[in-house]
mmCIF file of C-alpha atoms in Angstrom:
data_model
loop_
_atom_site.group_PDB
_atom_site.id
_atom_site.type_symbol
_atom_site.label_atom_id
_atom_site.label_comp_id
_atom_site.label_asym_id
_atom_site.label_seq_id
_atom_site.Cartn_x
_atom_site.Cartn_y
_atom_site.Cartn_z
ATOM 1 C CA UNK F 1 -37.556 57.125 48.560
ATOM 2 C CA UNK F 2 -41.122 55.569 49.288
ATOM 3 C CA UNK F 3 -43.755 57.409 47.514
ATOM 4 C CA UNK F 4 -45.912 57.858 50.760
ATOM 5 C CA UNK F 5 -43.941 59.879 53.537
ATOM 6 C CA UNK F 6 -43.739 58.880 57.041
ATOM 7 C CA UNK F 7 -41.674 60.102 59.730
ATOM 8 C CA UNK F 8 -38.821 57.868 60.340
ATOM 9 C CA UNK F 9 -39.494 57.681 64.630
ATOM 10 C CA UNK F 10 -41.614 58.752 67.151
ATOM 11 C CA UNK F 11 -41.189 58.693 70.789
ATOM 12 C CA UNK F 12 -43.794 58.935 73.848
ATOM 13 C CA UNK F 13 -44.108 57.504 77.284
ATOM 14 C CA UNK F 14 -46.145 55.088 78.698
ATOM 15 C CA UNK F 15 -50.072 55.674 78.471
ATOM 16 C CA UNK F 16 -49.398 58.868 76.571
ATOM 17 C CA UNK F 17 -50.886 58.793 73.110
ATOM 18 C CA UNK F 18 -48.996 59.356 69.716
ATOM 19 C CA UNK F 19 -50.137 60.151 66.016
ATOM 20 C CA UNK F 20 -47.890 58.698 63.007
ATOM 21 C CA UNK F 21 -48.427 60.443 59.691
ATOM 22 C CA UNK F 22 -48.612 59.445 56.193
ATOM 23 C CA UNK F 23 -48.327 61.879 53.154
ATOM 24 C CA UNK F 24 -49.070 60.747 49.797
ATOM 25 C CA UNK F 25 -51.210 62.108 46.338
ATOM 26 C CA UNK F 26 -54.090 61.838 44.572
ATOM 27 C CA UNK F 27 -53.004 58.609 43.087
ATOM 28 C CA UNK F 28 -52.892 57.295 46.078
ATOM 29 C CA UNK F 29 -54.460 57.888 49.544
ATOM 30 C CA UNK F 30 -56.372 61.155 47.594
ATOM 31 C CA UNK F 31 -58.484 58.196 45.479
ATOM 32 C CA UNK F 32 -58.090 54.995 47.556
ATOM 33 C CA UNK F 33 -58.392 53.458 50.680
ATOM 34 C CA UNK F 34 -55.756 53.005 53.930
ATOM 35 C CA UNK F 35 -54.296 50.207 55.719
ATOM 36 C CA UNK F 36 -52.179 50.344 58.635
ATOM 37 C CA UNK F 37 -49.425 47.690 59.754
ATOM 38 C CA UNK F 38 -47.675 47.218 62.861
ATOM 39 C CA UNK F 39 -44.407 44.597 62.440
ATOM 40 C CA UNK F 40 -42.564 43.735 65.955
ATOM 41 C CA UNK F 41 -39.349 43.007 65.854
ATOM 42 C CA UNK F 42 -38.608 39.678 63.916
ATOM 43 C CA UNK F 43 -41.959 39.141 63.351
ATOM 44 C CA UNK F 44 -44.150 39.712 60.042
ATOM 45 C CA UNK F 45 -46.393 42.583 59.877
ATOM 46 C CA UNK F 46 -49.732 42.424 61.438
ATOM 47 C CA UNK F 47 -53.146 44.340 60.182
ATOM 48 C CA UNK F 48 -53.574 47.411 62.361
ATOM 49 C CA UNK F 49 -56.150 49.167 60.585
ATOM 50 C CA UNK F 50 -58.272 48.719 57.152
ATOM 51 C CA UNK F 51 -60.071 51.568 54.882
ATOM 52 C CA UNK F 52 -58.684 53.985 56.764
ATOM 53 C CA UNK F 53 -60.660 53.775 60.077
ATOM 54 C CA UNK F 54 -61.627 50.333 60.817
ATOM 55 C CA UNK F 55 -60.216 47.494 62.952
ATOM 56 C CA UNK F 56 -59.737 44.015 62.266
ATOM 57 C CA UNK F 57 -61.097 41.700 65.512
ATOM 58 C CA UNK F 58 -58.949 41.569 67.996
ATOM 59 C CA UNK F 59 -57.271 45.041 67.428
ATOM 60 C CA UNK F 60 -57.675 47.379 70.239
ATOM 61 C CA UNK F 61 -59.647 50.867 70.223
ATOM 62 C CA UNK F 62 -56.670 51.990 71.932
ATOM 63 C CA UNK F 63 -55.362 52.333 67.883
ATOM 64 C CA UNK F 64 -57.249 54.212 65.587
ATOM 65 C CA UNK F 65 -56.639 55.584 61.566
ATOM 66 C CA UNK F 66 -58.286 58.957 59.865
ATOM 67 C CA UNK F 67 -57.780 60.585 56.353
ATOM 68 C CA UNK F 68 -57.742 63.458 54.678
ATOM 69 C CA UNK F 69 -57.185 64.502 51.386
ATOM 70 C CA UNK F 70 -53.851 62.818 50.557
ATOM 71 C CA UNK F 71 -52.914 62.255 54.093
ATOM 72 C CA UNK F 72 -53.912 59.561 56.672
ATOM 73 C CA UNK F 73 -53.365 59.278 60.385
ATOM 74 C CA UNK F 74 -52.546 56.663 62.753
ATOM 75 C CA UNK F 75 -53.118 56.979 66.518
ATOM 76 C CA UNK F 76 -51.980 55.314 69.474
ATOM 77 C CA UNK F 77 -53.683 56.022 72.770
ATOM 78 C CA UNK F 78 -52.738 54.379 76.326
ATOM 79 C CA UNK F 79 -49.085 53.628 74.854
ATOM 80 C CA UNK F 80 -47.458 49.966 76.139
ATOM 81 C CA UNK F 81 -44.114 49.186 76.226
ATOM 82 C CA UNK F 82 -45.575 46.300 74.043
ATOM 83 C CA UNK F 83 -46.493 48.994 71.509
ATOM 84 C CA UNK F 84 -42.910 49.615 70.105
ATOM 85 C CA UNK F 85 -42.625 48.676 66.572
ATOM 86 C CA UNK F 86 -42.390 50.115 63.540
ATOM 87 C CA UNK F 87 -45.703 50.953 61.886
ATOM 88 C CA UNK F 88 -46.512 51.293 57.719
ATOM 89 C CA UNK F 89 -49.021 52.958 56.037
ATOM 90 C CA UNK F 90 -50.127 51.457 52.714
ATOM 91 C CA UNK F 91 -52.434 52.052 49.692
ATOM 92 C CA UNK F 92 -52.730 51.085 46.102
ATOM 93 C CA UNK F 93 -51.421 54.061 43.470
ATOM 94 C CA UNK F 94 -53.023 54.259 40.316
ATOM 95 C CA UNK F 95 -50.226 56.488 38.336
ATOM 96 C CA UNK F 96 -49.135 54.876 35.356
ATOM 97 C CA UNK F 97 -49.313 51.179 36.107
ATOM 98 C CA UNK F 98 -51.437 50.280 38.807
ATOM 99 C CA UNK F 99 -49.428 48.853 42.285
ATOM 100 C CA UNK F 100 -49.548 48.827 45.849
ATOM 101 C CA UNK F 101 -47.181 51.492 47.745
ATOM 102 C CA UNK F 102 -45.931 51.197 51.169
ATOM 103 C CA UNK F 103 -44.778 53.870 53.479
ATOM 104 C CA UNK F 104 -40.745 53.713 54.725
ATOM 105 C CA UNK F 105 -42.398 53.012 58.045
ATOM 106 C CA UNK F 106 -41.968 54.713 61.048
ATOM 107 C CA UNK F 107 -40.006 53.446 64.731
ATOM 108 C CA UNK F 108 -42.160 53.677 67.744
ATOM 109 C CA UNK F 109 -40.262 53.927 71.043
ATOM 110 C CA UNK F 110 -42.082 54.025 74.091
ATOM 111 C CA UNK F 111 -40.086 55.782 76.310
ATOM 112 C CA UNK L 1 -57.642 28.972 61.368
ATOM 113 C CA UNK L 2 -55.540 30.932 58.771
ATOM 114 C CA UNK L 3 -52.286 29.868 57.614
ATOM 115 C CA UNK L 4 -49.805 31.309 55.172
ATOM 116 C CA UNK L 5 -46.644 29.338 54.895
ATOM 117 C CA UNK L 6 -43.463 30.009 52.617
ATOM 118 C CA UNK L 7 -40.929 27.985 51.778
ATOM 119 C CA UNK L 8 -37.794 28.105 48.769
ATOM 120 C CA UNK L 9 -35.973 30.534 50.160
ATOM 121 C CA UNK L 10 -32.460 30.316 49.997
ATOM 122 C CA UNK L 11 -28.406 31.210 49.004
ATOM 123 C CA UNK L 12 -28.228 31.752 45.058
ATOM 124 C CA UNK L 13 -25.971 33.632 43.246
ATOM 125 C CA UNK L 14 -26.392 36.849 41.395
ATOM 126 C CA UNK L 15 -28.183 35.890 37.742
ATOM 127 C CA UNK L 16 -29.908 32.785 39.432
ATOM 128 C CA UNK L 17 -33.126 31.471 39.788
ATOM 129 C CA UNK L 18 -35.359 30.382 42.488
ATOM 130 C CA UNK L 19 -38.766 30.230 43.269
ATOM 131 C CA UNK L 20 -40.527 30.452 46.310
ATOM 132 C CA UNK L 21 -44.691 28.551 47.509
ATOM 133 C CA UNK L 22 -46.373 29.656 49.664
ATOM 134 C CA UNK L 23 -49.266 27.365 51.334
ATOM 135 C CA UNK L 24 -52.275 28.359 52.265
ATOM 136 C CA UNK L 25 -54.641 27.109 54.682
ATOM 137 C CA UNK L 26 -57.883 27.540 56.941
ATOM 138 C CA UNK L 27 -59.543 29.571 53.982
ATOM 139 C CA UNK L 28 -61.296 29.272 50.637
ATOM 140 C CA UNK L 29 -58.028 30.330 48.954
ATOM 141 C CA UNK L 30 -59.790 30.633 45.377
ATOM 142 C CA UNK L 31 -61.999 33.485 46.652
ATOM 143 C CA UNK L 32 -58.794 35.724 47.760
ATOM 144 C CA UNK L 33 -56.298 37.794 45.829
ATOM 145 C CA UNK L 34 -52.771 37.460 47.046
ATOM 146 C CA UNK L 35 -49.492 39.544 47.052
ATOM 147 C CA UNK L 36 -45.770 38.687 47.421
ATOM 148 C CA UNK L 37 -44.235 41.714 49.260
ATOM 149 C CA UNK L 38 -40.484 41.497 50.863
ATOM 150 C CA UNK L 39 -38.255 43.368 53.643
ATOM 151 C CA UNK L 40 -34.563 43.896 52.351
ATOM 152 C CA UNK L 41 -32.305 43.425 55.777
ATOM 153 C CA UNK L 42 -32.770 46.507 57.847
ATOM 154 C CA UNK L 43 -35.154 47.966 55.391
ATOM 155 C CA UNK L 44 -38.847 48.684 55.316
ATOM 156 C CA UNK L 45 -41.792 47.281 52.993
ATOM 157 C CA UNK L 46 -41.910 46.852 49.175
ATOM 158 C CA UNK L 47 -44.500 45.168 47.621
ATOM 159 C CA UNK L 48 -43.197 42.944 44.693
ATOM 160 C CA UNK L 49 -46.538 41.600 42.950
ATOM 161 C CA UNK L 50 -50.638 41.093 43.156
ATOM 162 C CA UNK L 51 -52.293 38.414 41.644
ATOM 163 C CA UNK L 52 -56.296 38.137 41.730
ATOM 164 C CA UNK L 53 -58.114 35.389 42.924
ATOM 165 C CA UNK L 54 -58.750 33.862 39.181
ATOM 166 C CA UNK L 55 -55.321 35.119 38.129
ATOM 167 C CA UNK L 56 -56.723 36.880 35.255
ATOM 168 C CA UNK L 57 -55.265 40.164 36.734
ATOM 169 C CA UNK L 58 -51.436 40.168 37.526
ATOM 170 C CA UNK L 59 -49.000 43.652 38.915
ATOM 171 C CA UNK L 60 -45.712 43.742 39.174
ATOM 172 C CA UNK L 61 -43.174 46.444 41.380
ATOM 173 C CA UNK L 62 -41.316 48.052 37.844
ATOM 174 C CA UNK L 63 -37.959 46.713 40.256
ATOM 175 C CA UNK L 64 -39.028 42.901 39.253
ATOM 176 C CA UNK L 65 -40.798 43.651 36.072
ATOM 177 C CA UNK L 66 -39.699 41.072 33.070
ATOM 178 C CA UNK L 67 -37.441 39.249 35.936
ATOM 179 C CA UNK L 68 -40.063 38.073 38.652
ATOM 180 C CA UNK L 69 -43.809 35.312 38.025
ATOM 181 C CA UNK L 70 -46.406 35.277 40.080
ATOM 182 C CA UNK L 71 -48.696 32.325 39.839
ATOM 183 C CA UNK L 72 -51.081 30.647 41.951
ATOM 184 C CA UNK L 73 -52.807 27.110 41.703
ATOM 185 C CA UNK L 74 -56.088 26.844 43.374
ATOM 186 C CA UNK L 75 -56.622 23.413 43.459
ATOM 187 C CA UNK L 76 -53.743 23.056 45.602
ATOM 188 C CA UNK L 77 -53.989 26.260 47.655
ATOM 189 C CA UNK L 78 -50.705 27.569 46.378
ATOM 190 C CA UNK L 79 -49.310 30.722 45.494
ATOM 191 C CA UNK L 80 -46.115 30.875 43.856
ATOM 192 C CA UNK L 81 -43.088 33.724 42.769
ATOM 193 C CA UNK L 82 -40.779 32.594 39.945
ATOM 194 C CA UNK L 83 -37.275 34.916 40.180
ATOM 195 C CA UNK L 84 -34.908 35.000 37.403
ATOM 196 C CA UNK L 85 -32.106 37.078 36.839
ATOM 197 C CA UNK L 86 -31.630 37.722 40.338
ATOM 198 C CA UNK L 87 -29.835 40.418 41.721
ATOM 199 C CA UNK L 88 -28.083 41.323 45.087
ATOM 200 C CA UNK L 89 -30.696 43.946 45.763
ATOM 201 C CA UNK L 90 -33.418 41.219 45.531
ATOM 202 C CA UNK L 91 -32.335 39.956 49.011
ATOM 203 C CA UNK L 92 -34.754 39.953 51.568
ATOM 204 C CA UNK L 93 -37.156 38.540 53.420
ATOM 205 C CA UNK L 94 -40.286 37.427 50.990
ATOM 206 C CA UNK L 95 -43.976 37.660 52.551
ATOM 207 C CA UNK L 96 -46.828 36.455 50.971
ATOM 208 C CA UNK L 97 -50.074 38.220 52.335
ATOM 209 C CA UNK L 98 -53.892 37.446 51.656
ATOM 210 C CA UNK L 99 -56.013 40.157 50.136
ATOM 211 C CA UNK L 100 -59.655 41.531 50.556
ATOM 212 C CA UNK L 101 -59.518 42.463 46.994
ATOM 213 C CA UNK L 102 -61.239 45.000 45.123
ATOM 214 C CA UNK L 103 -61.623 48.772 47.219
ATOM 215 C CA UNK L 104 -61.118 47.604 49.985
ATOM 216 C CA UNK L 105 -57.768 46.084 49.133
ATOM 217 C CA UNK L 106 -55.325 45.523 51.980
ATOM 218 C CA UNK L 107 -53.061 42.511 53.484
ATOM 219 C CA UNK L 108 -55.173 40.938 56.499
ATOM 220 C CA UNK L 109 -52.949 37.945 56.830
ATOM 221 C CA UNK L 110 -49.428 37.769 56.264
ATOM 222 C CA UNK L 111 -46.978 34.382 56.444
ATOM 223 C CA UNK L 112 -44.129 34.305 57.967
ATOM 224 C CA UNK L 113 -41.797 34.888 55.916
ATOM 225 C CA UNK L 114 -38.456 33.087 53.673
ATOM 226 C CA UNK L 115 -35.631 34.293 53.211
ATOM 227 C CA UNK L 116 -33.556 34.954 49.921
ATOM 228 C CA UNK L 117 -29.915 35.683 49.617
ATOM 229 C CA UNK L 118 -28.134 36.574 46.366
ATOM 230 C CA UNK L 119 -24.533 36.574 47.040
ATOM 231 C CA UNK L 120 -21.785 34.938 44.991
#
């Protein structure tokens, strides 16, 4: 059981546009900021999004991140076929010892 | 251009050791922290450690606490995870991923991964 929630899939067709969310506490998202990672199949993760609404070069504006409170966003406009992948949500949590928490990720199938 | 490479994966059996490098390249590796973080088969994400840029702050996931060392050497651009006491649940794929550090913490680069197998 991660301790930030995502929904396990999501499912759209091409060009539509998709949100993924990610549900977590103040020891988390509530007090720190949000990355977003897209992995491919058989490939490592890749930086999608950093401090919760900004994009590394090279990522399209066609992806975009938002928080609020303990929750943060990702969306997906214009979906690709090359979009499917499964997507994390990260963040450091302070409770108790300090560490970095992943979401369980969530499976992005464009229809 | 930046390069993360691991290597020391491998087959060991349950209660053995191994430890995995990971090279770095195309950056001033002293000036980043760095993170081991793995992918059990079929599984999603865990983060296993963080180590800062001087090494003079060190976390570990409570599931390799007391078993798992994180280490880096800067003069040789190297990052390293010692794992003792290994367990069947410790296999997976092992990442190591650069760091912004500080608030803005999060994993910009990743490598490409090594693989670790605990099976008798």
């Amino acid at each position: 059981q991660s301790v930030l929630t995502q929904p396990p899939s999501v499912s759209a067709a091409p060009g539509q546009k998709v949100t993924i969310s990610c549900s977590g506490s103040s020891s988390n998202i509530g007090n720190n900021y949000v990355s977003w990672y897209q992995q491919l199949p058989g490939t490592a993760p890749k930086l999608l999004i950093y401090d919760n609404n900004k994009r590394p070069s090279g990522i399209p504006d066609r992806f975009s991140g938002s928080k609020s409170g303990t929750s943060a966003t990702l969306g997906i406009t214009g979906l690709q076929t090359g979009d499917e992948a499964d997507y994390y949500c990260g963040t450091w949590d302070s409770s108790l010892s300090a560490h970095w928490v992943f979401g369980g990720g969530t499976k992005l199938t464009v229809l | 251009e930046v390069q993360l490479v691991e290597s020391g994966g491998g087959l060991v059996q349950p209660g053995g050791s191994l430890r995995l490098s990971c090279a770095a390249s195309g950056f001033t590796f002293s000036s980043y922290s760095m993170n081991w973080v793995r992918q059990a088969p079929g599984k999603g994400l865990e983060w296993v450690s963080y180590i800062s840029s001087s090494s003079s702050t060190i976390y570990y996931a409570d599931s390799v606490k007391g078993r798992f060392t994180i280490s880096r050497d800067n003069a040789k651009n190297s990052l390293y995870l010692q794992m003792n006491s290994l367990r069947a649940e410790d296999t997976a794929v092992y990442y190591c991923a650069r760091d912004i550090g500080g608030s803005s913490s999060h994993f910009d680069y990743w490598g490409q991964g090594t693989l670790v197998t605990v099976s008798s």
